[in-house]
mmCIF file with all atom_site columns, C-alpha atoms in Angstrom:
data_model
loop_
_atom_site.group_PDB
_atom_site.id
_atom_site.type_symbol
_atom_site.label_atom_id
_atom_site.label_alt_id
_atom_site.label_comp_id
_atom_site.label_asym_id
_atom_site.label_entity_id
_atom_site.label_seq_id
_atom_site.pdbx_PDB_ins_code
_atom_site.Cartn_x
_atom_site.Cartn_y
_atom_site.Cartn_z
_atom_site.occupancy
_atom_site.B_iso_or_equiv
_atom_site.pdbx_formal_charge
_atom_site.auth_seq_id
_atom_site.auth_comp_id
_atom_site.auth_asym_id
_atom_site.auth_atom_id
_atom_site.pdbx_PDB_model_num
ATOM 1   C CA . MET A 1 1   ? 2.626   23.196  -68.421 1.00 77.00 ? 1   MET A CA 1
ATOM 2   C CA . PRO A 1 2   ? -0.824  21.976  -67.528 1.00 82.00 ? 2   PRO A CA 1
ATOM 3   C CA . VAL A 1 3   ? -1.737  20.973  -63.993 1.00 85.00 ? 3   VAL A CA 1
ATOM 4   C CA . PRO A 1 4   ? -3.703  17.916  -63.376 1.00 85.00 ? 4   PRO A CA 1
ATOM 5   C CA . VAL A 1 5   ? -7.167  18.430  -61.926 1.00 84.00 ? 5   VAL A CA 1
ATOM 6   C CA . VAL A 1 6   ? -9.413  16.122  -60.329 1.00 85.00 ? 6   VAL A CA 1
ATOM 7   C CA . SER A 1 7   ? -12.909 16.585  -59.373 1.00 82.00 ? 7   SER A CA 1
ATOM 8   C CA . THR A 1 8   ? -15.536 14.767  -57.623 1.00 81.00 ? 8   THR A CA 1
ATOM 9   C CA . THR A 1 9   ? -19.087 14.606  -57.184 1.00 85.00 ? 9   THR A CA 1
ATOM 10  C CA . VAL A 1 10  ? -21.054 13.611  -54.063 1.00 81.00 ? 10  VAL A CA 1
ATOM 11  C CA . GLU A 1 11  ? -24.463 12.246  -55.197 1.00 85.00 ? 11  GLU A CA 1
ATOM 12  C CA . SER A 1 12  ? -25.834 11.350  -51.990 1.00 82.00 ? 12  SER A CA 1
ATOM 13  C CA . VAL A 1 13  ? -25.025 10.696  -48.185 1.00 82.00 ? 13  VAL A CA 1
ATOM 14  C CA . VAL A 1 14  ? -26.077 7.611   -46.059 1.00 80.00 ? 14  VAL A CA 1
ATOM 15  C CA . PRO A 1 15  ? -25.664 8.552   -42.365 1.00 83.00 ? 15  PRO A CA 1
ATOM 16  C CA . VAL A 1 16  ? -24.817 5.677   -40.294 1.00 82.00 ? 16  VAL A CA 1
ATOM 17  C CA . PRO A 1 17  ? -26.063 5.779   -36.774 1.00 84.00 ? 17  PRO A CA 1
ATOM 18  C CA . PRO A 1 18  ? -23.034 5.851   -34.266 1.00 80.00 ? 18  PRO A CA 1
ATOM 19  C CA . GLU A 1 19  ? -24.173 2.609   -32.655 1.00 80.00 ? 19  GLU A CA 1
ATOM 20  C CA . GLN A 1 20  ? -23.727 0.744   -36.005 1.00 88.00 ? 20  GLN A CA 1
ATOM 21  C CA . ALA A 1 21  ? -20.620 2.689   -37.320 1.00 90.00 ? 21  ALA A CA 1
ATOM 22  C CA . TYR A 1 22  ? -18.082 0.372   -35.941 1.00 96.00 ? 22  TYR A CA 1
ATOM 23  C CA . ASP A 1 23  ? -19.713 -3.043  -36.407 1.00 95.00 ? 23  ASP A CA 1
ATOM 24  C CA . GLU A 1 24  ? -16.993 -4.176  -38.632 1.00 96.00 ? 24  GLU A CA 1
ATOM 25  C CA . PHE A 1 25  ? -14.365 -3.681  -35.856 1.00 97.00 ? 25  PHE A CA 1
ATOM 26  C CA . ILE A 1 26  ? -16.772 -5.063  -33.165 1.00 97.00 ? 26  ILE A CA 1
ATOM 27  C CA . ARG A 1 27  ? -17.229 -8.108  -35.193 1.00 97.00 ? 27  ARG A CA 1
ATOM 28  C CA . GLU A 1 28  ? -13.321 -8.390  -35.752 1.00 98.00 ? 28  GLU A CA 1
ATOM 29  C CA . ALA A 1 29  ? -12.615 -8.126  -32.255 1.00 98.00 ? 29  ALA A CA 1
ATOM 30  C CA . SER A 1 30  ? -15.096 -10.392 -31.056 1.00 97.00 ? 30  SER A CA 1
ATOM 31  C CA . ILE A 1 31  ? -14.067 -13.063 -33.405 1.00 98.00 ? 31  ILE A CA 1
ATOM 32  C CA . GLN A 1 32  ? -10.487 -12.407 -32.560 1.00 98.00 ? 32  GLN A CA 1
ATOM 33  C CA . TYR A 1 33  ? -10.429 -12.383 -28.846 1.00 98.00 ? 33  TYR A CA 1
ATOM 34  C CA . GLY A 1 34  ? -13.820 -14.484 -28.104 1.00 98.00 ? 34  GLY A CA 1
ATOM 35  C CA . VAL A 1 35  ? -15.494 -11.632 -26.490 1.00 98.00 ? 35  VAL A CA 1
ATOM 36  C CA . ASP A 1 36  ? -19.318 -11.064 -26.961 1.00 96.00 ? 36  ASP A CA 1
ATOM 37  C CA . ALA A 1 37  ? -20.162 -8.377  -29.572 1.00 95.00 ? 37  ALA A CA 1
ATOM 38  C CA . ALA A 1 38  ? -22.993 -7.069  -27.254 1.00 95.00 ? 38  ALA A CA 1
ATOM 39  C CA . LEU A 1 39  ? -20.504 -6.737  -24.365 1.00 97.00 ? 39  LEU A CA 1
ATOM 40  C CA . ILE A 1 40  ? -18.071 -4.710  -26.602 1.00 97.00 ? 40  ILE A CA 1
ATOM 41  C CA . ARG A 1 41  ? -20.689 -2.551  -28.050 1.00 96.00 ? 41  ARG A CA 1
ATOM 42  C CA . SER A 1 42  ? -22.286 -1.915  -24.291 1.00 97.00 ? 42  SER A CA 1
ATOM 43  C CA . VAL A 1 43  ? -18.854 -1.077  -23.062 1.00 98.00 ? 43  VAL A CA 1
ATOM 44  C CA . MET A 1 44  ? -18.256 1.493   -26.117 1.00 97.00 ? 44  MET A CA 1
ATOM 45  C CA . GLN A 1 45  ? -21.494 2.979   -25.682 1.00 96.00 ? 45  GLN A CA 1
ATOM 46  C CA . THR A 1 46  ? -21.055 3.580   -21.953 1.00 97.00 ? 46  THR A CA 1
ATOM 47  C CA . GLU A 1 47  ? -17.428 4.684   -22.072 1.00 97.00 ? 47  GLU A CA 1
ATOM 48  C CA . SER A 1 48  ? -17.743 7.134   -25.028 1.00 97.00 ? 48  SER A CA 1
ATOM 49  C CA . ALA A 1 49  ? -21.065 7.032   -26.544 1.00 95.00 ? 49  ALA A CA 1
ATOM 50  C CA . PHE A 1 50  ? -19.334 5.902   -29.557 1.00 96.00 ? 50  PHE A CA 1
ATOM 51  C CA . ASP A 1 51  ? -17.180 9.148   -29.953 1.00 95.00 ? 51  ASP A CA 1
ATOM 52  C CA . ALA A 1 52  ? -13.798 7.974   -31.440 1.00 96.00 ? 52  ALA A CA 1
ATOM 53  C CA . LEU A 1 53  ? -12.364 11.459  -30.358 1.00 96.00 ? 53  LEU A CA 1
ATOM 54  C CA . ALA A 1 54  ? -13.735 11.245  -26.870 1.00 97.00 ? 54  ALA A CA 1
ATOM 55  C CA . VAL A 1 55  ? -11.214 12.373  -24.112 1.00 97.00 ? 55  VAL A CA 1
ATOM 56  C CA . SER A 1 56  ? -12.245 12.027  -20.252 1.00 95.00 ? 56  SER A CA 1
ATOM 57  C CA . ARG A 1 57  ? -10.962 14.152  -17.233 1.00 94.00 ? 57  ARG A CA 1
ATOM 58  C CA . ALA A 1 58  ? -8.807  11.329  -16.324 1.00 93.00 ? 58  ALA A CA 1
ATOM 59  C CA . GLY A 1 59  ? -6.945  10.997  -19.718 1.00 96.00 ? 59  GLY A CA 1
ATOM 60  C CA . ALA A 1 60  ? -8.772  7.845   -21.453 1.00 97.00 ? 60  ALA A CA 1
ATOM 61  C CA . LEU A 1 61  ? -8.977  8.126   -24.973 1.00 98.00 ? 61  LEU A CA 1
ATOM 62  C CA . GLY A 1 62  ? -11.171 6.963   -27.855 1.00 98.00 ? 62  GLY A CA 1
ATOM 63  C CA . LEU A 1 63  ? -13.836 4.861   -28.296 1.00 98.00 ? 63  LEU A CA 1
ATOM 64  C CA . MET A 1 64  ? -13.040 2.179   -25.493 1.00 98.00 ? 64  MET A CA 1
ATOM 65  C CA . GLN A 1 65  ? -11.503 4.954   -23.364 1.00 98.00 ? 65  GLN A CA 1
ATOM 66  C CA . LEU A 1 66  ? -8.195  3.411   -22.902 1.00 98.00 ? 66  LEU A CA 1
ATOM 67  C CA . MET A 1 67  ? -5.744  5.015   -20.581 1.00 96.00 ? 67  MET A CA 1
ATOM 68  C CA . PRO A 1 68  ? -2.434  6.045   -22.315 1.00 97.00 ? 68  PRO A CA 1
ATOM 69  C CA . GLU A 1 69  ? -0.498  2.989   -20.391 1.00 96.00 ? 69  GLU A CA 1
ATOM 70  C CA . VAL A 1 70  ? -3.244  0.416   -21.365 1.00 97.00 ? 70  VAL A CA 1
ATOM 71  C CA . ALA A 1 71  ? -3.043  1.362   -24.674 1.00 97.00 ? 71  ALA A CA 1
ATOM 72  C CA . ALA A 1 72  ? 0.441   1.183   -24.911 1.00 97.00 ? 72  ALA A CA 1
ATOM 73  C CA . GLU A 1 73  ? 0.691   -2.249  -23.344 1.00 97.00 ? 73  GLU A CA 1
ATOM 74  C CA . MET A 1 74  ? -2.037  -3.241  -25.802 1.00 97.00 ? 74  MET A CA 1
ATOM 75  C CA . GLY A 1 75  ? -0.091  -2.300  -28.751 1.00 97.00 ? 75  GLY A CA 1
ATOM 76  C CA . VAL A 1 76  ? -2.379  0.645   -29.828 1.00 98.00 ? 76  VAL A CA 1
ATOM 77  C CA . GLU A 1 77  ? -0.180  3.468   -31.463 1.00 97.00 ? 77  GLU A CA 1
ATOM 78  C CA . ASP A 1 78  ? -3.009  5.644   -32.334 1.00 98.00 ? 78  ASP A CA 1
ATOM 79  C CA . PRO A 1 79  ? -5.916  5.595   -29.715 1.00 97.00 ? 79  PRO A CA 1
ATOM 80  C CA . PHE A 1 80  ? -8.114  7.536   -31.615 1.00 98.00 ? 80  PHE A CA 1
ATOM 81  C CA . ASP A 1 81  ? -8.044  5.370   -34.524 1.00 97.00 ? 81  ASP A CA 1
ATOM 82  C CA . PRO A 1 82  ? -11.085 3.556   -34.305 1.00 97.00 ? 82  PRO A CA 1
ATOM 83  C CA . ARG A 1 83  ? -10.180 0.057   -35.195 1.00 98.00 ? 83  ARG A CA 1
ATOM 84  C CA . GLN A 1 84  ? -6.833  0.308   -33.033 1.00 98.00 ? 84  GLN A CA 1
ATOM 85  C CA . ASN A 1 85  ? -8.867  1.378   -30.301 1.00 98.00 ? 85  ASN A CA 1
ATOM 86  C CA . VAL A 1 86  ? -11.487 -1.345  -30.525 1.00 98.00 ? 86  VAL A CA 1
ATOM 87  C CA . MET A 1 87  ? -8.992  -3.953  -30.841 1.00 98.00 ? 87  MET A CA 1
ATOM 88  C CA . GLY A 1 88  ? -6.853  -2.744  -27.934 1.00 98.00 ? 88  GLY A CA 1
ATOM 89  C CA . GLY A 1 89  ? -9.986  -2.211  -25.768 1.00 98.00 ? 89  GLY A CA 1
ATOM 90  C CA . VAL A 1 90  ? -11.241 -5.662  -26.395 1.00 98.00 ? 90  VAL A CA 1
ATOM 91  C CA . LYS A 1 91  ? -7.912  -7.274  -25.900 1.00 98.00 ? 91  LYS A CA 1
ATOM 92  C CA . TYR A 1 92  ? -7.625  -5.848  -22.637 1.00 98.00 ? 92  TYR A CA 1
ATOM 93  C CA . LEU A 1 93  ? -11.281 -6.853  -21.767 1.00 98.00 ? 93  LEU A CA 1
ATOM 94  C CA . ARG A 1 94  ? -10.306 -10.307 -22.917 1.00 98.00 ? 94  ARG A CA 1
ATOM 95  C CA . ARG A 1 95  ? -7.369  -10.326 -20.398 1.00 98.00 ? 95  ARG A CA 1
ATOM 96  C CA . LEU A 1 96  ? -9.659  -8.949  -17.390 1.00 98.00 ? 96  LEU A CA 1
ATOM 97  C CA . LEU A 1 97  ? -12.157 -11.814 -18.369 1.00 98.00 ? 97  LEU A CA 1
ATOM 98  C CA . ASP A 1 98  ? -9.617  -14.361 -18.156 1.00 98.00 ? 98  ASP A CA 1
ATOM 99  C CA . LEU A 1 99  ? -8.078  -12.786 -14.940 1.00 97.00 ? 99  LEU A CA 1
ATOM 100 C CA . TYR A 1 100 ? -11.489 -13.080 -13.354 1.00 97.00 ? 100 TYR A CA 1
ATOM 101 C CA . ARG A 1 101 ? -12.619 -16.449 -14.928 1.00 97.00 ? 101 ARG A CA 1
ATOM 102 C CA . GLY A 1 102 ? -15.498 -15.187 -17.230 1.00 97.00 ? 102 GLY A CA 1
ATOM 103 C CA . ASN A 1 103 ? -16.926 -13.041 -14.526 1.00 97.00 ? 103 ASN A CA 1
ATOM 104 C CA . VAL A 1 104 ? -18.214 -10.056 -16.467 1.00 97.00 ? 104 VAL A CA 1
ATOM 105 C CA . ARG A 1 105 ? -19.295 -8.062  -13.451 1.00 98.00 ? 105 ARG A CA 1
ATOM 106 C CA . LEU A 1 106 ? -15.618 -8.063  -11.963 1.00 98.00 ? 106 LEU A CA 1
ATOM 107 C CA . ALA A 1 107 ? -14.092 -7.606  -15.614 1.00 98.00 ? 107 ALA A CA 1
ATOM 108 C CA . LEU A 1 108 ? -16.186 -4.755  -16.049 1.00 98.00 ? 108 LEU A CA 1
ATOM 109 C CA . ALA A 1 109 ? -15.327 -3.216  -12.475 1.00 98.00 ? 109 ALA A CA 1
ATOM 110 C CA . SER A 1 110 ? -11.951 -3.910  -13.214 1.00 98.00 ? 110 SER A CA 1
ATOM 111 C CA . TYR A 1 111 ? -12.032 -1.977  -16.531 1.00 98.00 ? 111 TYR A CA 1
ATOM 112 C CA . ASN A 1 112 ? -13.533 0.993   -14.866 1.00 97.00 ? 112 ASN A CA 1
ATOM 113 C CA . ALA A 1 113 ? -11.734 1.253   -11.469 1.00 96.00 ? 113 ALA A CA 1
ATOM 114 C CA . GLY A 1 114 ? -8.855  -0.891  -12.033 1.00 94.00 ? 114 GLY A CA 1
ATOM 115 C CA . ALA A 1 115 ? -7.936  -4.425  -10.854 1.00 94.00 ? 115 ALA A CA 1
ATOM 116 C CA . GLY A 1 116 ? -5.723  -3.126  -7.703  1.00 96.00 ? 116 GLY A CA 1
ATOM 117 C CA . ASN A 1 117 ? -9.405  -1.877  -6.587  1.00 97.00 ? 117 ASN A CA 1
ATOM 118 C CA . VAL A 1 118 ? -11.266 -5.119  -7.364  1.00 97.00 ? 118 VAL A CA 1
ATOM 119 C CA . THR A 1 119 ? -8.569  -6.891  -5.499  1.00 96.00 ? 119 THR A CA 1
ATOM 120 C CA . GLN A 1 120 ? -8.760  -4.680  -2.610  1.00 97.00 ? 120 GLN A CA 1
ATOM 121 C CA . TYR A 1 121 ? -12.358 -4.628  -2.093  1.00 97.00 ? 121 TYR A CA 1
ATOM 122 C CA . GLY A 1 122 ? -12.883 -8.545  -2.992  1.00 95.00 ? 122 GLY A CA 1
ATOM 123 C CA . GLY A 1 123 ? -15.427 -7.687  -5.680  1.00 97.00 ? 123 GLY A CA 1
ATOM 124 C CA . VAL A 1 124 ? -16.972 -4.717  -7.183  1.00 97.00 ? 124 VAL A CA 1
ATOM 125 C CA . PRO A 1 125 ? -15.530 -1.799  -5.277  1.00 97.00 ? 125 PRO A CA 1
ATOM 126 C CA . PRO A 1 126 ? -17.932 0.345   -3.631  1.00 97.00 ? 126 PRO A CA 1
ATOM 127 C CA . PHE A 1 127 ? -17.460 3.392   -5.992  1.00 97.00 ? 127 PHE A CA 1
ATOM 128 C CA . PRO A 1 128 ? -20.791 4.836   -7.016  1.00 97.00 ? 128 PRO A CA 1
ATOM 129 C CA . GLU A 1 129 ? -19.143 5.504   -10.551 1.00 96.00 ? 129 GLU A CA 1
ATOM 130 C CA . THR A 1 130 ? -18.040 1.792   -10.932 1.00 98.00 ? 130 THR A CA 1
ATOM 131 C CA . ARG A 1 131 ? -21.228 0.460   -9.442  1.00 98.00 ? 131 ARG A CA 1
ATOM 132 C CA . LYS A 1 132 ? -23.190 2.683   -11.887 1.00 98.00 ? 132 LYS A CA 1
ATOM 133 C CA . TYR A 1 133 ? -21.099 1.530   -14.818 1.00 98.00 ? 133 TYR A CA 1
ATOM 134 C CA . VAL A 1 134 ? -21.134 -2.051  -14.167 1.00 98.00 ? 134 VAL A CA 1
ATOM 135 C CA . LYS A 1 135 ? -24.996 -1.713  -13.884 1.00 98.00 ? 135 LYS A CA 1
ATOM 136 C CA . ASP A 1 136 ? -25.235 0.404   -17.008 1.00 98.00 ? 136 ASP A CA 1
ATOM 137 C CA . VAL A 1 137 ? -23.065 -1.863  -19.115 1.00 98.00 ? 137 VAL A CA 1
ATOM 138 C CA . THR A 1 138 ? -24.854 -4.985  -17.767 1.00 97.00 ? 138 THR A CA 1
ATOM 139 C CA . ARG A 1 139 ? -28.219 -3.615  -18.454 1.00 97.00 ? 139 ARG A CA 1
ATOM 140 C CA . LEU A 1 140 ? -27.242 -2.587  -22.124 1.00 96.00 ? 140 LEU A CA 1
ATOM 141 C CA . VAL A 1 141 ? -25.779 -6.083  -22.822 1.00 95.00 ? 141 VAL A CA 1
ATOM 142 C CA . ALA A 1 142 ? -29.370 -7.455  -21.502 1.00 94.00 ? 142 ALA A CA 1
ATOM 143 C CA . SER A 1 143 ? -31.216 -5.174  -23.612 1.00 92.00 ? 143 SER A CA 1
ATOM 144 C CA . SER A 1 144 ? -28.897 -5.673  -26.696 1.00 86.00 ? 144 SER A CA 1
ATOM 145 C CA . ARG A 1 145 ? -29.606 -9.613  -26.541 1.00 82.00 ? 145 ARG A CA 1
ATOM 146 C CA . ARG A 1 146 ? -33.461 -9.137  -26.194 1.00 81.00 ? 146 ARG A CA 1
ATOM 147 C CA . GLU A 1 147 ? -33.409 -7.081  -29.281 1.00 79.00 ? 147 GLU A CA 1
ATOM 148 C CA . HIS A 1 148 ? -31.211 -9.640  -31.032 1.00 70.00 ? 148 HIS A CA 1
ATOM 149 C CA . ARG A 1 149 ? -33.849 -12.487 -30.060 1.00 73.00 ? 149 ARG A CA 1
ATOM 150 C CA . GLU A 1 150 ? -36.978 -10.530 -30.913 1.00 75.00 ? 150 GLU A CA 1
ATOM 151 C CA . GLN A 1 151 ? -35.311 -9.509  -34.554 1.00 73.00 ? 151 GLN A CA 1
ATOM 152 C CA . HIS A 1 152 ? -34.565 -13.569 -34.924 1.00 67.00 ? 152 HIS A CA 1
ATOM 153 C CA . ASP A 1 153 ? -37.918 -14.691 -33.480 1.00 67.00 ? 153 ASP A CA 1
#
């Protein structure tokens, strides 16, 4: 009895730069949760350098470096699935932005160090990693906005 065979040929490969690979998910999450796409991209770059399989020493997972309990709370079943991770991470970021009435610095500090630490210190905690994180993400957002303006001028 003959066995069906399927063959394919790849004619060319067009590599997508990591910083553009997840644009579709960033756009979707930005629209769904009302969070600036530049902020989402900057968090993702700082958290995982766009590595969907990243795992931190603390156990944070995927593009947005979600802790397992946060991932579960945000409805993320597979934290290594790029779309689920981005949607869950942005849903969490939206929650933090709402908690801090739109204060991006406090939302970022909380994303990095936890809301308890932001409350305990009454602002960005004095942890060098958290201060650097807030500074890095803020710098990337500003740079992204500059580039966007230059492209559209």
